[in-house]
Each structure stands twice: as C-alpha cells, then as structure tokens.
Coordinates of C-alpha atoms and ligand atoms in Angstrom, one line a residue:
M1 CA -30.6 5.0 3.5
S2 CA -30.4 8.7 4.3
Q3 CA -27.8 11.3 3.4
P4 CA -26.7 13.4 6.4
T5 CA -27.5 17.1 6.1
S6 CA -24.7 19.7 5.8
D7 CA -25.3 20.6 9.4
Q8 CA -24.9 17.0 10.5
L9 CA -21.7 16.7 8.4
Q10 CA -20.3 19.8 10.1
I11 CA -21.0 18.3 13.5
F12 CA -19.3 15.0 12.4
L13 CA -16.3 17.1 11.1
D14 CA -15.9 18.9 14.4
I15 CA -16.1 15.6 16.3
A16 CA -13.5 14.1 14.0
T17 CA -11.3 17.1 14.6
E18 CA -11.6 16.7 18.4
A19 CA -10.6 13.0 18.0
A20 CA -7.7 13.7 15.7
M21 CA -6.3 16.5 17.8
T22 CA -6.6 14.5 21.0
A23 CA -4.7 11.6 19.3
G24 CA -2.1 14.0 17.9
A25 CA -1.3 15.3 21.4
I26 CA -0.6 11.7 22.4
L27 CA 1.7 11.2 19.4
Q28 CA 3.6 14.3 20.6
T29 CA 3.9 13.0 24.1
Y30 CA 5.7 9.8 23.0
W31 CA 7.8 11.5 20.3
G32 CA 11.4 10.3 20.9
K33 CA 10.5 8.5 24.1
L34 CA 9.4 5.1 22.8
D35 CA 10.5 2.2 25.1
G36 CA 10.1 -0.4 22.5
V37 CA 8.6 -1.0 19.0
E38 CA 6.8 -4.3 18.2
E39 CA 6.4 -5.9 14.8
K40 CA 2.8 -7.0 14.0
G41 CA 3.7 -10.0 11.9
R42 CA 4.9 -8.8 8.5
P43 CA 8.4 -7.5 8.3
G44 CA 8.5 -3.8 9.0
D45 CA 4.9 -3.5 10.1
L46 CA 5.4 -1.8 13.4
V47 CA 3.2 -0.8 16.3
T48 CA 4.0 1.3 19.3
V49 CA 2.4 2.4 22.6
A50 CA 1.6 5.7 20.8
D51 CA -0.5 3.9 18.1
K52 CA -2.4 2.1 20.8
E53 CA -3.0 5.0 23.1
A54 CA -3.9 7.4 20.3
E55 CA -6.4 4.8 18.9
A56 CA -8.0 4.4 22.3
A57 CA -8.4 8.1 22.7
I58 CA -10.1 8.4 19.2
V59 CA -12.4 5.6 20.0
K60 CA -13.3 7.3 23.3
V61 CA -14.1 10.6 21.7
L62 CA -16.2 9.0 18.9
G63 CA -18.0 6.7 21.4
R64 CA -18.9 9.6 23.7
H65 CA -20.4 11.8 20.9
L66 CA -21.7 9.1 18.6
P67 CA -22.4 5.8 20.5
H68 CA -24.5 4.3 17.6
H69 CA -21.8 4.7 15.0
A70 CA -19.6 1.7 14.1
I71 CA -15.8 1.9 14.1
L72 CA -13.0 0.2 12.1
A73 CA -9.7 1.0 13.7
E74 CA -6.3 -0.3 12.5
E75 CA -5.1 -1.7 15.8
S76 CA -8.3 -2.9 17.5
G77 CA -10.5 -3.8 14.5
Q78 CA -14.2 -3.4 14.2
R79 CA -16.6 -2.4 17.0
G80 CA -20.2 -1.2 17.3
D81 CA -23.3 -1.9 15.3
Q82 CA -22.1 -3.4 12.0
K83 CA -25.5 -2.6 10.5
S84 CA -25.0 1.1 11.1
E85 CA -25.0 3.4 8.0
Y86 CA -22.1 5.2 9.7
L87 CA -18.6 3.6 9.9
W88 CA -15.5 5.5 11.1
A89 CA -12.3 4.3 9.6
I90 CA -9.4 5.4 11.8
D91 CA -5.6 5.2 11.6
P92 CA -4.3 6.6 14.9
L93 CA -0.7 6.9 13.6
D94 CA -0.3 6.8 9.8
G95 CA 3.5 6.7 9.3
T96 CA 4.5 4.5 12.2
T97 CA 7.9 3.6 10.6
N98 CA 8.7 7.3 10.2
Y99 CA 7.5 8.0 13.8
A100 CA 9.7 5.2 15.2
H101 CA 12.7 6.8 13.5
Q102 CA 11.7 10.3 14.6
Y103 CA 11.1 11.4 10.9
P104 CA 8.3 13.8 11.4
I105 CA 6.0 12.7 8.5
A106 CA 3.2 11.1 10.4
A107 CA -0.4 11.8 11.1
T108 CA -3.7 10.8 12.7
S109 CA -6.4 10.0 10.1
V110 CA -10.1 10.0 11.0
G111 CA -12.6 9.3 8.2
L112 CA -16.3 8.7 8.1
L113 CA -18.0 6.4 5.6
V114 CA -21.8 6.9 5.2
N115 CA -23.3 3.8 3.5
G116 CA -19.8 2.9 2.4
I117 CA -19.0 6.4 0.8
P118 CA -16.2 8.6 2.3
Q119 CA -17.9 11.8 3.5
V120 CA -15.8 13.3 6.3
G121 CA -12.1 13.4 6.7
V122 CA -9.6 14.9 9.2
I123 CA -5.9 14.4 9.0
Y124 CA -3.6 15.9 11.6
N125 CA 0.2 16.1 11.5
P126 CA 1.1 17.4 15.0
F127 CA 4.8 17.7 14.1
H128 CA 4.2 20.2 11.3
N129 CA 1.1 21.6 13.0
E130 CA -1.1 21.0 10.0
L131 CA -4.8 20.1 10.3
F132 CA -6.5 19.0 7.2
R133 CA -10.3 18.9 7.2
A134 CA -13.0 18.1 4.6
A135 CA -16.6 17.0 4.4
K136 CA -18.8 16.2 1.4
G137 CA -20.1 19.5 -0.1
L138 CA -18.3 21.6 2.5
G139 CA -14.9 22.0 0.9
A140 CA -11.4 21.1 2.1
T141 CA -9.1 23.2 4.3
C142 CA -5.6 23.2 5.9
N143 CA -5.5 25.0 9.2
R144 CA -9.0 26.4 8.4
R145 CA -7.9 28.0 5.0
P146 CA -9.4 26.6 1.8
I147 CA -7.1 24.3 -0.3
Q148 CA -7.4 23.1 -3.8
V149 CA -5.5 20.6 -6.1
S150 CA -2.8 21.7 -8.4
G151 CA -3.2 22.9 -12.0
T152 CA -0.6 20.7 -13.6
S153 CA -2.0 19.3 -16.8
N154 CA 0.9 17.2 -18.1
L155 CA 2.2 14.0 -16.5
H156 CA 5.7 14.9 -17.6
Q157 CA 5.6 18.1 -15.4
S158 CA 4.0 16.4 -12.4
L159 CA 5.4 15.4 -9.0
L160 CA 3.8 12.2 -7.7
V161 CA 3.9 10.1 -4.6
T162 CA 3.3 6.5 -3.8
G163 CA 3.9 3.8 -1.2
F164 CA 4.8 0.2 -0.7
A165 CA 2.7 -2.1 1.4
Y166 CA 4.1 -4.4 4.0
D167 CA 3.6 -7.5 1.8
R168 CA 6.1 -6.2 -0.7
H169 CA 8.6 -8.9 0.2
Q170 CA 6.1 -11.6 -0.5
T171 CA 4.5 -10.6 -3.8
P172 CA 5.8 -9.6 -7.2
D173 CA 2.8 -7.2 -7.4
N174 CA 4.7 -4.9 -5.1
N175 CA 4.6 -1.6 -7.0
Y176 CA 8.3 -1.5 -7.7
A177 CA 7.8 -1.7 -11.5
E178 CA 5.2 1.1 -11.4
F179 CA 7.6 3.2 -9.3
C180 CA 10.4 2.9 -11.9
H181 CA 8.1 3.5 -14.8
L182 CA 6.6 6.7 -13.3
T183 CA 9.9 7.9 -12.0
H184 CA 11.2 7.8 -15.6
L185 CA 8.2 9.7 -17.0
T186 CA 7.7 12.5 -14.4
Q187 CA 9.6 15.2 -12.5
G188 CA 9.7 12.6 -9.6
V189 CA 7.9 10.1 -7.4
R190 CA 8.2 10.6 -3.7
R191 CA 7.6 8.0 -1.0
S192 CA 6.6 9.8 2.2
G193 CA 5.6 6.8 4.3
S194 CA 2.2 8.2 5.2
A195 CA -0.6 7.5 2.8
S196 CA -3.0 9.9 4.5
L197 CA -0.4 12.8 4.2
D198 CA 0.1 11.8 0.6
L199 CA -3.6 12.3 -0.1
A200 CA -3.5 15.6 1.9
S201 CA -0.6 16.8 -0.2
V202 CA -2.5 16.1 -3.4
A203 CA -5.5 18.0 -1.9
Y204 CA -3.2 20.9 -1.0
G205 CA -1.7 21.0 -4.6
R206 CA 1.8 20.2 -3.3
L207 CA 1.8 17.0 -5.3
D208 CA -0.1 16.2 -8.4
G209 CA -1.0 12.5 -8.0
Y210 CA -0.8 9.5 -5.7
W211 CA -1.4 5.8 -6.3
E212 CA -0.9 2.8 -4.1
R213 CA -1.8 -0.9 -3.8
G214 CA -2.3 -3.0 -0.7
I215 CA -3.7 0.0 1.2
S216 CA -6.5 -0.3 3.9
P217 CA -9.7 1.7 4.4
W218 CA -8.2 3.4 7.5
D219 CA -5.3 4.7 5.5
I220 CA -7.3 6.5 2.9
T221 CA -10.9 7.2 3.9
A222 CA -10.2 10.7 5.3
G223 CA -7.8 11.5 2.4
V224 CA -10.3 10.5 -0.3
V225 CA -12.7 13.2 1.0
L226 CA -9.9 15.8 1.1
V227 CA -8.9 15.2 -2.5
Q228 CA -12.5 15.2 -3.8
E229 CA -13.4 18.3 -1.9
A230 CA -10.2 20.1 -3.1
G231 CA -11.4 19.4 -6.7
G232 CA -9.4 16.3 -7.4
T233 CA -10.4 12.8 -8.7
V234 CA -10.2 9.5 -6.9
T235 CA -10.8 6.2 -8.6
A236 CA -9.4 2.7 -9.1
Y237 CA -6.3 2.4 -11.3
D238 CA -8.4 2.0 -14.4
G239 CA -10.6 5.1 -13.7
S240 CA -13.6 3.0 -12.5
P241 CA -15.2 3.9 -9.2
L242 CA -12.9 3.4 -6.1
V243 CA -13.5 0.2 -4.3
L244 CA -12.1 0.8 -0.8
K245 CA -11.6 -2.9 0.0
S246 CA -9.6 -3.5 -3.2
G247 CA -6.6 -1.8 -1.7
R248 CA -5.9 0.1 -4.9
I249 CA -6.3 3.8 -5.3
L250 CA -5.5 6.5 -7.8
A251 CA -5.9 10.1 -6.6
T252 CA -4.9 13.1 -8.7
N253 CA -5.6 16.7 -9.4
G254 CA -8.1 15.5 -12.1
Q255 CA -6.1 16.9 -15.0
I256 CA -3.4 14.2 -15.1
H257 CA -5.8 11.4 -14.1
N258 CA -6.3 9.7 -17.4
Q259 CA -2.6 9.9 -18.3
L260 CA -1.5 8.4 -15.0
S261 CA -4.2 5.7 -15.2
Q262 CA -3.0 4.7 -18.7
E263 CA 0.6 4.5 -17.6
L264 CA -0.2 2.4 -14.5
L265 CA -2.1 0.0 -16.7
Q266 CA 0.7 -0.2 -19.2
T267 CA 3.6 -0.5 -16.8
P268 CA 6.4 -2.6 -18.4
P269 CA 7.9 -5.5 -16.3
L270 CA 10.7 -4.6 -13.8
S271 CA 13.1 -6.6 -15.9
S272 CA 13.1 -3.9 -18.6
W273 CA 15.1 -1.6 -16.2
T274 CA 17.9 -4.1 -15.7
Ligands
LIG301 C1 1.5 2.8 6.1 C2 1.7 4.2 5.5 C3 2.6 4.0 4.2 C4 1.9 3.1 3.2 C5 1.6 1.7 3.9 C6 0.7 1.9 5.1 P1 1.2 2.8 8.8 O1 0.6 3.0 7.2 O2 0.5 4.8 5.1 O3 2.8 5.2 3.5 O4 2.8 2.9 2.1 O5 1.0 0.9 2.9 O6 0.4 0.7 5.7 O7 1.5 1.4 8.9 O8 2.3 3.7 9.0 O9 -0.1 3.1 9.5
LIG302 CA1 -1.6 3.6 7.8
LIG303 CA1 -1.1 3.1 11.5

C-alpha cells in the first residue's frame, strides 16, 4: 500500500477538474431542454440524459489519463480493476431533482479514494460557476482561492443542512425526527437537494454542519476531502471514523461537532412534535 506523493495528488486533482468541467458543460447543454425524466425505481429517484452523458464523459476522461484506476459511478456502477488501490467515486449530476425542475443547485462530483480513504475531490456547479477543489495535504479552494470552515462555536448560532434519501417513504429511519429536533435548536436547517454542494458549503464556511443518512460514496467522497482540507471534521454520527458504506455522515466546522453529534444521538421521536 503506497500513499501518493503531493505531485501525484496534484496530477489527480487536475484530471478530476478536467472531468468535472467536461461533465458540467454537458449539464449546461441540457439545462431546460430535457425531453423526458425517468424514475430509477424508488419514488422520486430520477435520471436524465444529462446524468448519463455527463457520466460517460467523466469515465472517458478518467479512462484516458488513468486506465488502471477503478471507477464507481452512480449510473453505470463499477468498472476497472477492483483490486486497484485507486477508486474514483463519481456522481455526474448531484441534485438531479433540482436540475429536472431547473432549480440551479446541482453539481458534478468527482472524488478519489486511495485504499478506501478520500484523498481528492472536485465539485463543480456550472450554474453558479463555482469550482471546488481539494486534495489531501494541498488545501481546499473555490475558484482557485483558499477556503476554510466557519468559526461558529455554538450549535444554537449555527446554520445546518441535511437531506432525505429516496427510501424515506419506506423507513421510519428517514431523518424527519432529526430535522425537526435540529431545526428547533439552531438558526435553521436547510435542504439543498445536493449532498456534494452541502459539503462544499460547509468547507466554504457558508454553513456550519451537515449530516445525512442513506447517502452513497459517490455523493460524498469529493466533499469529505473538501471539508477536511478546509479545516473541518468528518465522522460517523457518534464521532467515530467515517465508514463510507454505512451511508451516515456528520461533517462540521469541527467546533460544533461534538454538540451536533450528541443531539443526533439523542433525537426524540417524531411523535414529540405532534
Ligand atoms: C441526492 C442528493 C440529495 C440527497 C440524496 C442524494 P442525486 O443525489 O445529493 O441532496 O439528499 O440522498 O441521493 O440523486 O441528486 O444524485
Ligand atoms: Ca447524488
Ligand atoms: Ca446523481
């Protein structure tokens, strides 16, 4: 097992940037011009021609530069050597529901796991022209300017964000109770509809914390690197190390991390609000 050098990470970061920007151009091409939107199975889980074409473009860029790396892509699954130390986790369009409604909170997310650890992340929102980039040890930027997490130290003064997975109609573990509880305790909880941009907003210091359940590696790999490189903390709900496949993530500016973790673990049942 070898850790890539800073120079190698910089190369991977530039390749991820090329891939994300190529995909972002495709998202712009189809903006407001979708012929149809399919449901993938679960209610509300949408896919469009833009998702598919953007993903194909990312896979092409990565395959051209890094043919020995493996890929996990939302729409087409796994490809490449599954024994590779390098796995790209990509979401060609994070925020498909927003995109289909022409609500411009959507992004392409390209992340690299090295031996299972997120190390490179690029998130590009072409509608706001914001390019977020980070790599382990190299810092985090937005449009090439350094960014850092907020300095909010009190949960009551914080602005948070979360999301609701597509299985929310099928399980009582759907984050509704946590949403009510934290809405009551903070200055607010937003729901943007794009997990990658939620993490980018925490990295930027616009938001103080983010949590979600039922999330996939392609939604968060890039964003995890951004938050960590911007000085924030990313863990499981209880503060233990993040397990990507668990689908649960807590990402904050670090200062409110323990407070938010405690509140998530102590969330009262939804019936207490009715
Ligand atoms: C979704 C978004 C949303 C989150 C969902 C994700 P998609 O991704 O990131 O914010 O709450 O859990 O599945 O379907 O737009 O790529
Ligand atoms: Ca997604
Ligand atoms: Ca997606």
